[in-house]
Coordinates of C-alpha atoms and ligand atoms in Angstrom, one line a residue:
M1 CA 0.0 0.0 0.0
N2 CA 1.3 3.5 -0.8
E3 CA 0.7 6.3 1.6
R4 CA -2.5 7.5 -0.1
T5 CA -4.2 4.1 0.0
I6 CA -3.3 3.9 3.7
T7 CA -4.8 7.2 4.4
L8 CA -7.9 6.2 2.4
H9 CA -8.1 3.0 4.3
K10 CA -7.9 4.8 7.6
L11 CA -10.6 7.3 6.5
L12 CA -12.9 4.4 5.6
L13 CA -12.4 2.9 8.9
W14 CA -13.1 6.2 10.5
I15 CA -16.3 6.7 8.6
G16 CA -17.4 3.2 9.4
R17 CA -16.8 3.9 13.0
S18 CA -18.5 7.2 13.3
A19 CA -21.9 6.0 12.2
P20 CA -23.0 4.4 15.4
Q21 CA -21.6 7.3 17.3
S22 CA -23.9 9.8 15.6
Q23 CA -26.8 7.6 16.5
A24 CA -25.7 7.7 20.1
G25 CA -25.7 11.4 19.8
I26 CA -29.4 11.5 18.9
F27 CA -30.1 9.3 21.8
R28 CA -28.1 11.5 24.2
F29 CA -29.9 14.6 23.0
D30 CA -33.0 13.1 24.6
R31 CA -31.1 12.4 27.7
S32 CA -30.1 16.0 28.5
K33 CA -33.5 16.4 30.1
P34 CA -33.2 14.6 33.4
R35 CA -34.3 11.1 32.9
R36 CA -35.8 9.0 35.5
F37 CA -35.2 5.3 35.6
T38 CA -37.8 3.4 37.5
G39 CA -38.7 -0.2 37.9
D40 CA -40.1 -0.5 34.4
L41 CA -36.7 0.2 32.9
Q42 CA -34.2 -2.6 32.9
Q43 CA -32.7 -2.7 36.4
V44 CA -29.0 -2.8 36.6
T45 CA -27.2 -4.1 39.7
F46 CA -23.7 -4.7 40.9
E47 CA -24.0 -8.1 39.2
D48 CA -23.8 -6.4 35.9
L49 CA -20.4 -4.9 36.7
A50 CA -17.2 -7.0 36.9
G51 CA -14.3 -5.9 38.9
A52 CA -14.3 -2.4 40.5
D53 CA -14.5 -4.2 43.9
E54 CA -13.3 -1.2 45.8
A55 CA -15.8 1.1 44.2
K56 CA -18.6 -1.3 44.8
A57 CA -17.7 -1.6 48.4
R58 CA -17.6 2.1 48.9
L59 CA -20.9 2.6 47.2
Q60 CA -22.5 -0.2 49.3
E61 CA -22.7 2.2 52.2
V62 CA -24.8 4.6 50.0
V63 CA -27.0 1.7 49.0
D64 CA -27.6 0.7 52.6
F65 CA -28.5 4.2 53.5
L66 CA -30.9 4.6 50.7
R67 CA -32.6 1.3 51.6
S68 CA -33.2 2.2 55.2
P69 CA -32.5 5.9 55.8
A70 CA -34.4 5.8 59.1
K71 CA -31.9 3.5 60.7
Y72 CA -29.1 6.0 59.9
H73 CA -31.1 9.0 61.0
K74 CA -32.0 7.4 64.3
L75 CA -28.3 7.0 65.0
G76 CA -27.6 10.6 64.1
A77 CA -25.0 9.5 61.5
R78 CA -23.9 12.1 59.0
I79 CA -24.8 10.8 55.6
P80 CA -22.6 11.6 52.6
R81 CA -24.3 13.9 50.2
G82 CA -22.1 13.9 47.2
V83 CA -19.8 11.1 46.0
L84 CA -17.4 11.8 43.2
L85 CA -16.6 8.9 40.8
V86 CA -13.2 9.5 39.3
G87 CA -11.7 7.6 36.5
P88 CA -10.9 7.4 32.8
P89 CA -13.7 7.2 30.2
G90 CA -15.4 3.8 29.8
T91 CA -14.4 2.4 33.2
G92 CA -18.0 2.0 34.3
K93 CA -18.7 5.1 36.3
T94 CA -22.2 5.6 34.8
L95 CA -22.9 2.0 35.2
L96 CA -21.8 2.0 38.8
A97 CA -24.2 4.9 39.6
R98 CA -27.1 3.1 37.9
A99 CA -26.2 -0.1 39.6
A100 CA -26.2 1.7 43.0
A101 CA -29.7 2.9 42.3
G102 CA -30.7 -0.6 41.2
E103 CA -29.3 -2.2 44.3
A104 CA -31.1 0.3 46.5
G105 CA -34.3 0.1 44.5
V106 CA -34.6 3.8 44.2
P107 CA -35.3 6.2 41.3
F108 CA -32.3 7.3 39.3
F109 CA -32.1 10.8 37.8
S110 CA -29.3 11.5 35.4
I111 CA -28.0 14.5 33.5
S112 CA -24.9 15.0 31.5
A113 CA -23.3 18.3 32.5
S114 CA -21.8 19.2 29.1
E115 CA -25.1 18.6 27.2
F116 CA -26.9 20.4 29.9
I117 CA -24.9 23.6 29.3
E118 CA -25.4 23.5 25.6
M119 CA -29.1 22.8 25.8
F120 CA -30.3 25.3 28.4
I121 CA -28.3 28.4 27.9
G122 CA -30.0 31.0 30.1
V123 CA -32.2 28.6 32.0
G124 CA -29.6 26.1 33.3
D125 CA -30.0 27.1 36.9
S126 CA -33.8 26.7 36.8
R127 CA -33.3 23.3 35.3
V128 CA -31.0 22.3 38.1
R129 CA -33.8 23.4 40.5
D130 CA -36.4 21.4 38.6
L131 CA -34.2 18.3 38.7
F132 CA -33.8 18.5 42.5
E133 CA -37.5 19.3 43.0
Q134 CA -38.4 16.2 41.0
A135 CA -35.9 14.0 42.8
K136 CA -36.9 15.3 46.3
A137 CA -40.5 14.5 45.5
T138 CA -39.7 10.8 45.2
A139 CA -36.8 10.6 47.7
P140 CA -35.0 8.4 48.6
G141 CA -33.2 8.5 45.3
I142 CA -29.9 9.0 43.4
I143 CA -29.1 12.0 41.2
F144 CA -26.3 11.3 38.7
I145 CA -24.3 14.2 37.1
D146 CA -22.1 13.0 34.3
E147 CA -19.0 14.9 33.2
L148 CA -19.2 17.2 36.3
D149 CA -16.1 19.0 35.2
A150 CA -17.9 20.5 32.2
V151 CA -20.3 22.4 34.4
V152 CA -17.9 23.4 37.1
R153 CA -14.5 24.2 35.7
R154 CA -12.6 26.3 38.1
R155 CA -14.2 29.7 37.9
D156 CA -11.1 31.4 36.6
A157 CA -10.8 29.1 33.6
G158 CA -12.5 31.3 31.0
L159 CA -14.7 34.2 30.1
G160 CA -17.9 34.9 28.3
A161 CA -21.5 33.7 28.2
V162 CA -20.8 30.0 28.6
N163 CA -18.8 30.7 31.6
N164 CA -21.5 32.9 33.0
E165 CA -23.9 30.0 32.4
R166 CA -21.5 27.6 34.2
E167 CA -21.3 30.0 37.1
Q168 CA -25.0 30.1 37.5
I169 CA -25.4 26.3 37.3
L170 CA -22.6 25.8 39.7
N171 CA -24.1 28.2 42.2
Q172 CA -27.5 26.6 41.9
L173 CA -25.9 23.2 42.4
L174 CA -24.2 24.4 45.6
I175 CA -27.4 26.0 46.9
E176 CA -29.3 22.7 46.3
M177 CA -26.7 20.6 48.0
D178 CA -26.3 22.9 51.0
G179 CA -30.1 23.1 51.3
F180 CA -30.5 19.4 52.0
G181 CA -30.3 19.6 55.7
E182 CA -29.1 16.8 57.9
R183 CA -32.0 14.5 57.2
H184 CA -31.9 14.4 53.5
E185 CA -32.5 11.2 51.6
L186 CA -31.0 12.0 48.2
I187 CA -27.4 11.1 47.2
I188 CA -25.7 12.8 44.4
L189 CA -23.2 10.9 42.4
A190 CA -21.0 12.7 39.9
A191 CA -18.5 11.4 37.4
T192 CA -15.4 13.0 36.1
N193 CA -12.0 12.1 34.8
R194 CA -10.6 15.5 35.6
P195 CA -11.0 16.0 39.3
D196 CA -8.2 18.7 39.1
M197 CA -10.5 20.8 37.0
L198 CA -13.3 21.0 39.5
D199 CA -14.1 24.2 41.4
P200 CA -12.7 23.6 44.9
A201 CA -16.0 24.9 46.3
L202 CA -17.6 21.7 45.2
L203 CA -15.2 19.5 47.2
R204 CA -15.8 21.0 50.6
P205 CA -17.2 19.0 53.4
G206 CA -21.0 18.4 52.9
R207 CA -20.7 18.5 49.2
F208 CA -18.7 16.1 47.0
D209 CA -16.5 15.2 49.9
R210 CA -16.1 11.5 49.0
R211 CA -14.1 10.2 46.2
V212 CA -14.3 6.8 44.7
T213 CA -11.6 6.0 42.1
V214 CA -12.4 3.6 39.2
G215 CA -9.4 2.4 37.2
L216 CA -8.8 0.4 34.1
P217 CA -9.5 -3.3 34.7
D218 CA -6.7 -5.8 35.3
R219 CA -6.6 -9.2 33.6
K220 CA -9.0 -10.9 36.1
D221 CA -11.5 -8.0 35.8
R222 CA -11.2 -8.0 32.0
Q223 CA -12.2 -11.6 32.0
G224 CA -15.2 -10.9 34.2
I225 CA -16.3 -8.1 31.9
L226 CA -15.9 -10.2 28.8
Q227 CA -18.0 -12.9 30.6
I228 CA -20.8 -10.4 31.3
H229 CA -20.9 -9.1 27.7
T230 CA -20.8 -12.5 26.1
R231 CA -23.7 -13.8 28.3
Q232 CA -26.2 -13.2 25.6
L233 CA -24.0 -14.3 22.6
R234 CA -23.9 -17.7 21.1
L235 CA -20.3 -18.5 21.6
A236 CA -18.4 -21.2 19.7
S237 CA -16.4 -23.6 21.9
D238 CA -13.1 -22.2 20.6
V239 CA -13.7 -18.8 22.2
N240 CA -11.2 -18.4 25.0
L241 CA -12.1 -15.5 27.2
G242 CA -9.0 -16.0 29.4
L243 CA -6.8 -15.6 26.4
L244 CA -8.7 -12.5 25.2
A245 CA -8.4 -11.0 28.7
R246 CA -4.7 -11.5 28.6
T247 CA -4.2 -9.8 25.2
T248 CA -6.4 -6.8 25.9
T249 CA -4.2 -5.0 28.4
G250 CA -5.2 -1.3 28.5
L251 CA -8.7 -1.7 27.3
S252 CA -11.6 -0.2 29.4
G253 CA -14.8 -1.9 30.2
A254 CA -16.5 0.0 27.5
D255 CA -13.9 -1.1 25.0
L256 CA -14.4 -4.7 26.0
A257 CA -18.2 -4.4 25.7
N258 CA -17.7 -2.9 22.3
L259 CA -15.3 -5.6 21.4
C260 CA -17.9 -8.3 22.2
N261 CA -20.6 -6.6 20.2
E262 CA -18.2 -6.1 17.2
A263 CA -17.3 -9.7 17.3
A264 CA -21.0 -10.6 17.1
L265 CA -21.5 -8.2 14.2
T266 CA -18.5 -9.7 12.5
A267 CA -19.9 -13.2 13.0
A268 CA -23.2 -12.1 11.5
R269 CA -21.4 -10.6 8.5
E270 CA -19.4 -13.8 7.9
R271 CA -22.6 -15.8 8.3
H272 CA -21.1 -17.9 11.2
E273 CA -23.5 -20.0 13.1
M274 CA -21.8 -18.9 16.3
V275 CA -19.4 -16.2 17.4
Q276 CA -16.0 -17.7 16.9
M277 CA -12.5 -16.7 18.2
V278 CA -11.6 -15.4 14.7
D279 CA -14.5 -13.0 15.0
F280 CA -13.1 -11.7 18.2
E281 CA -9.7 -11.4 16.6
E282 CA -11.0 -9.4 13.7
A283 CA -13.0 -7.2 16.0
L284 CA -10.0 -6.6 18.2
D285 CA -7.9 -5.5 15.2
R286 CA -10.7 -3.1 14.2
T287 CA -11.4 -1.7 17.7
I288 CA -7.8 -1.2 18.6
L289 CA -7.0 0.4 15.2
G290 CA -9.8 2.8 15.9
A291 CA -8.9 3.6 19.4
N292 CA -5.3 4.6 18.9
R293 CA -5.0 5.9 22.4
V294 CA -4.6 2.3 23.5
I295 CA -1.0 1.2 23.5
L296 CA -0.5 -2.5 23.3
L297 CA 2.9 -3.5 24.3
N298 CA 4.7 -6.4 22.7
D299 CA 6.3 -9.1 24.8
L300 CA 9.7 -7.4 25.0
E301 CA 8.3 -4.1 25.8
R302 CA 6.1 -5.6 28.5
R303 CA 9.1 -7.3 30.0
A304 CA 11.1 -4.1 30.0
A305 CA 8.1 -2.2 31.5
A306 CA 7.6 -4.9 34.1
Y307 CA 11.3 -4.8 35.3
H308 CA 11.2 -1.0 35.3
E309 CA 8.1 -0.8 37.5
A310 CA 9.1 -3.7 39.7
G311 CA 12.4 -1.9 40.3
H312 CA 10.6 1.2 41.5
A313 CA 8.3 -0.9 43.7
L314 CA 10.9 -3.1 45.2
V315 CA 13.2 -0.2 46.1
A316 CA 10.2 1.6 47.7
W317 CA 9.5 -1.6 49.6
L318 CA 13.0 -2.1 50.8
T319 CA 13.9 1.5 51.7
P320 CA 13.1 2.9 55.1
F321 CA 11.3 6.3 54.8
A322 CA 10.0 5.7 51.3
D323 CA 6.3 6.2 50.6
P324 CA 4.5 2.9 50.8
V325 CA 3.6 1.3 47.5
H326 CA -0.1 1.2 46.8
K327 CA -0.2 -0.5 43.5
V328 CA 2.0 -1.6 40.7
T329 CA 0.8 -2.3 37.2
I330 CA 2.0 -2.4 33.6
I331 CA -1.3 -1.5 32.2
P332 CA -0.8 1.6 30.1
H333 CA -2.2 4.5 31.9
G334 CA -2.7 7.7 30.0
R335 CA 0.6 8.6 28.4
A336 CA 2.6 6.5 30.7
L337 CA 3.3 2.9 29.7
A338 CA 3.0 1.7 33.2
V339 CA 2.8 3.1 36.7
I340 CA 3.5 2.6 40.3
E341 CA 1.3 4.4 42.7
Q342 CA 2.7 5.5 46.0
V343 CA 0.7 7.1 48.8
P344 CA 2.7 9.8 50.4
S345 CA 2.6 9.1 54.1
G346 CA 3.8 12.4 55.6
N347 CA 2.6 15.9 55.1
A348 CA 3.5 17.5 51.8
Y349 CA 5.3 20.6 53.0
N350 CA 8.2 19.5 55.0
Y351 CA 10.5 16.7 54.0
S352 CA 13.3 15.1 55.9
R353 CA 16.7 14.4 54.2
S354 CA 16.1 10.6 54.7
Y355 CA 12.8 10.9 53.0
L356 CA 14.3 12.8 50.0
L357 CA 17.2 10.3 49.7
A358 CA 14.6 7.5 49.7
R359 CA 12.6 9.2 47.1
L360 CA 15.7 9.6 44.9
A361 CA 16.3 5.9 45.3
V362 CA 12.8 4.9 44.3
L363 CA 13.0 7.2 41.3
L364 CA 16.3 5.6 40.1
G365 CA 15.0 2.1 40.9
G366 CA 13.3 1.7 37.5
R367 CA 16.4 2.3 35.4
A368 CA 18.5 0.3 37.9
A369 CA 16.3 -2.8 37.5
E370 CA 16.5 -2.5 33.7
E371 CA 20.3 -2.3 33.8
I372 CA 20.5 -5.4 36.1
A373 CA 18.0 -7.6 34.4
L374 CA 17.8 -6.7 30.7
D375 CA 20.4 -6.7 28.0
D376 CA 19.5 -3.2 27.2
I377 CA 18.1 0.0 28.8
T378 CA 15.1 1.9 27.6
T379 CA 13.8 5.5 27.5
G380 CA 11.3 4.6 30.2
A381 CA 13.3 6.4 32.8
E382 CA 13.0 9.8 31.2
N383 CA 10.6 11.4 33.6
D384 CA 12.2 9.7 36.6
L385 CA 15.6 11.2 35.7
V386 CA 14.1 14.7 35.3
E387 CA 12.3 14.4 38.6
A388 CA 15.4 13.0 40.3
T389 CA 17.6 15.7 39.0
V390 CA 15.3 18.5 40.1
L391 CA 15.0 16.9 43.5
A392 CA 18.8 16.6 43.9
R393 CA 19.3 20.2 42.8
S394 CA 16.7 21.4 45.3
M395 CA 18.4 19.5 48.0
I396 CA 21.6 21.3 47.2
V397 CA 20.6 24.9 46.4
R398 CA 17.4 25.3 48.5
W399 CA 17.7 23.0 51.5
G400 CA 21.4 23.1 52.3
M401 CA 21.7 19.3 52.0
G402 CA 24.6 19.2 49.6
S403 CA 28.3 19.8 49.9
L404 CA 27.9 23.6 49.4
G405 CA 26.8 24.1 52.9
L406 CA 23.9 26.3 54.1
M407 CA 23.9 29.0 51.5
A408 CA 20.6 29.1 49.8
L409 CA 21.1 29.8 46.1
R410 CA 18.5 31.5 44.1
N411 CA 18.1 30.1 40.7
E412 CA 15.7 29.1 38.0
E413 CA 14.4 26.2 40.1
T414 CA 11.7 28.4 41.4
Q415 CA 10.5 28.8 37.8
P416 CA 8.6 26.1 35.9
L417 CA 10.7 23.1 34.9
L418 CA 12.1 22.3 31.5
R419 CA 12.9 25.6 30.1
E420 CA 15.2 25.7 27.2
Q421 CA 17.1 28.9 27.9
P422 CA 19.4 29.3 30.9
S423 CA 17.8 31.6 33.5
P424 CA 19.1 35.1 33.6
R425 CA 18.1 35.3 37.3
R426 CA 21.0 33.5 38.8
D427 CA 22.6 35.0 41.8
Y428 CA 25.8 32.9 42.0
S429 CA 29.0 32.5 40.1
E430 CA 29.9 30.2 37.2
E431 CA 32.2 28.4 39.5
T432 CA 29.4 27.8 42.0
A433 CA 27.2 26.6 39.2
A434 CA 29.8 24.0 38.2
R435 CA 30.1 22.9 41.8
I436 CA 26.3 22.5 41.9
D437 CA 26.4 20.3 38.8
R438 CA 29.1 18.1 40.2
D439 CA 27.2 17.8 43.5
I440 CA 24.0 16.8 41.7
Q441 CA 25.9 14.2 39.8
R442 CA 27.5 12.9 43.0
I443 CA 24.2 12.6 44.8
L444 CA 22.5 10.8 41.9
Q445 CA 25.5 8.5 41.3
D446 CA 25.7 7.6 45.0
R447 CA 22.0 6.8 45.1
Y448 CA 22.2 4.8 41.9
Q449 CA 25.1 2.6 43.1
A450 CA 23.1 2.0 46.3
V451 CA 20.0 1.0 44.4
I452 CA 21.9 -1.3 42.1
K453 CA 23.3 -3.1 45.1
L454 CA 19.9 -3.3 46.8
L455 CA 18.3 -4.7 43.7
T456 CA 21.1 -7.1 42.9
D457 CA 20.8 -8.5 46.4
A458 CA 17.1 -8.8 46.0
R459 CA 17.2 -10.2 42.5
E460 CA 15.1 -13.2 43.3
H461 CA 12.2 -11.0 44.5
L462 CA 12.6 -8.7 41.5
D463 CA 12.1 -11.6 39.2
Q464 CA 9.1 -12.9 41.2
L465 CA 7.5 -9.5 41.1
V466 CA 8.0 -9.3 37.3
Q467 CA 6.4 -12.7 36.8
I468 CA 3.3 -11.4 38.7
L469 CA 3.2 -8.2 36.7
L470 CA 3.5 -10.0 33.4
H471 CA 0.7 -12.2 34.3
D472 CA -1.6 -9.2 34.6
Ligands
ADP1 P1 -18.0 5.7 32.1 O1 -19.2 6.3 32.7 O2 -16.9 5.5 33.2 O3 -17.4 6.4 30.9 P2 -19.8 3.7 31.4 O4 -20.4 3.3 32.7 O5 -20.6 4.6 30.5 O6 -18.3 4.3 31.6 O7 -19.4 2.3 30.6 C1 -19.9 2.1 29.3 C2 -20.2 0.7 29.1 O8 -19.1 -0.1 29.2 C3 -21.2 0.2 30.2 O9 -22.5 0.5 29.8 C4 -20.9 -1.3 30.1 O10 -21.5 -1.9 29.1 C5 -19.4 -1.4 29.9 N1 -18.6 -1.5 31.1 C6 -17.8 -0.6 31.6 N2 -17.2 -1.0 32.7 C7 -17.7 -2.2 33.0 C8 -17.6 -3.2 34.0 N3 -16.7 -3.0 35.0 N4 -18.3 -4.4 33.9 C9 -19.1 -4.6 32.9 N5 -19.3 -3.7 31.9 C10 -18.6 -2.5 31.9
MG2 MG1 -20.3 7.7 31.6
ZN3 ZN1 9.9 5.0 36.0

């Protein structure tokens, strides 16, 4: 294929893909009026949701309350009003909210904030009032606000009419939530994948003060999701959901649901009696081609990523003062190929030297593990090295922890990172600058040697951890 045919091919794929989406658009148009789901609509429960165990457990409390509010009122318990579901698109946030309503057997009112704004310019705030009126009339119940970030971007984020509209809707929302009183029987669930964009006023106690994180599914959860979405399909015996789960790292629940449906459509097109493994494979090619945000790693890349993340995790585990590791995964996550999540244990304003050295060690652990276990090293450490360098520099010039003594040296570090040109605002000599560079190098080098030793001694554990990660 030459370049033009490739482009044409892509275009056709794209057109093929966009058709069902525009249908969804029509459907969603209807939805921007608050819709009410009652018993006559198909009930969804937690059974329809695979994985997300932590989120389900956290929402169970909401369900219990909605089932028997009197019990909670009698005890004088403070009931959550707003729960924020945070996670990437397609991870089942909307489904979770509906399932919570289904479990509790209460009405479910749902609006999508972005459509709301577009639909009701000028009357948005009165619509919010209507929604709450309607919901209060049938309480207990759940109100679900999708894409909350669209309505309540930080107030300074823009200008103009739309912003005015947002402001009014936001204010009305706050008024409604604050007006609940202690004995309310409505819970507001809201979904966002940009919690950082939310107006802080929304996150205060008594408003959206609970946060439930929903992440991309791991292998086990992917298998569960595939099971749910193939329940109603006629599957041929060669379909191996375990294998499919293993090869779909990085796909969301929505992607997997879509995959199952595409496989069924493919089977119909091919006039197969049942949906076969080849149909899934073809559907997979198609859906992944379309969703180019998904990065599927090949075996070598997965191995490198696994050693890298395992290196971070193991160093964190073995180093006193380091933040505890919450989770390690090699599921691609946004732009990063893999992640390790650490939960900072101390406060975020005052760090000890031991903590900072431990942090440096953890940052260098990724590269060190690659060097120890692989024949080659990768670019995976880029961000780690940037962060480690900035940290080491700060230790020396800001916090008097280097060999230059206690003199605080003003330099570009107070400015945003990664600027190309050297800062003109430097208040020390070239000679001092060179000493700083040497000191940074020394600190990093020392840490790196220590980490190499640590991981070499713990090689067995490193390999074990990698095995587990690769299994994901
Ligand atoms: P979000 O609101 O997070 O973007 P949705 O709840 O709209 O995601 O998910 C879209 C669809 O993907 C759901 O209707 C469901 O079919 C499927 N899905 C997503 N997550 C799961 C899951 N954990 N289990 C089963 N199906 C899921
Ligand atoms: Mg949704
Ligand atoms: Zn790293």
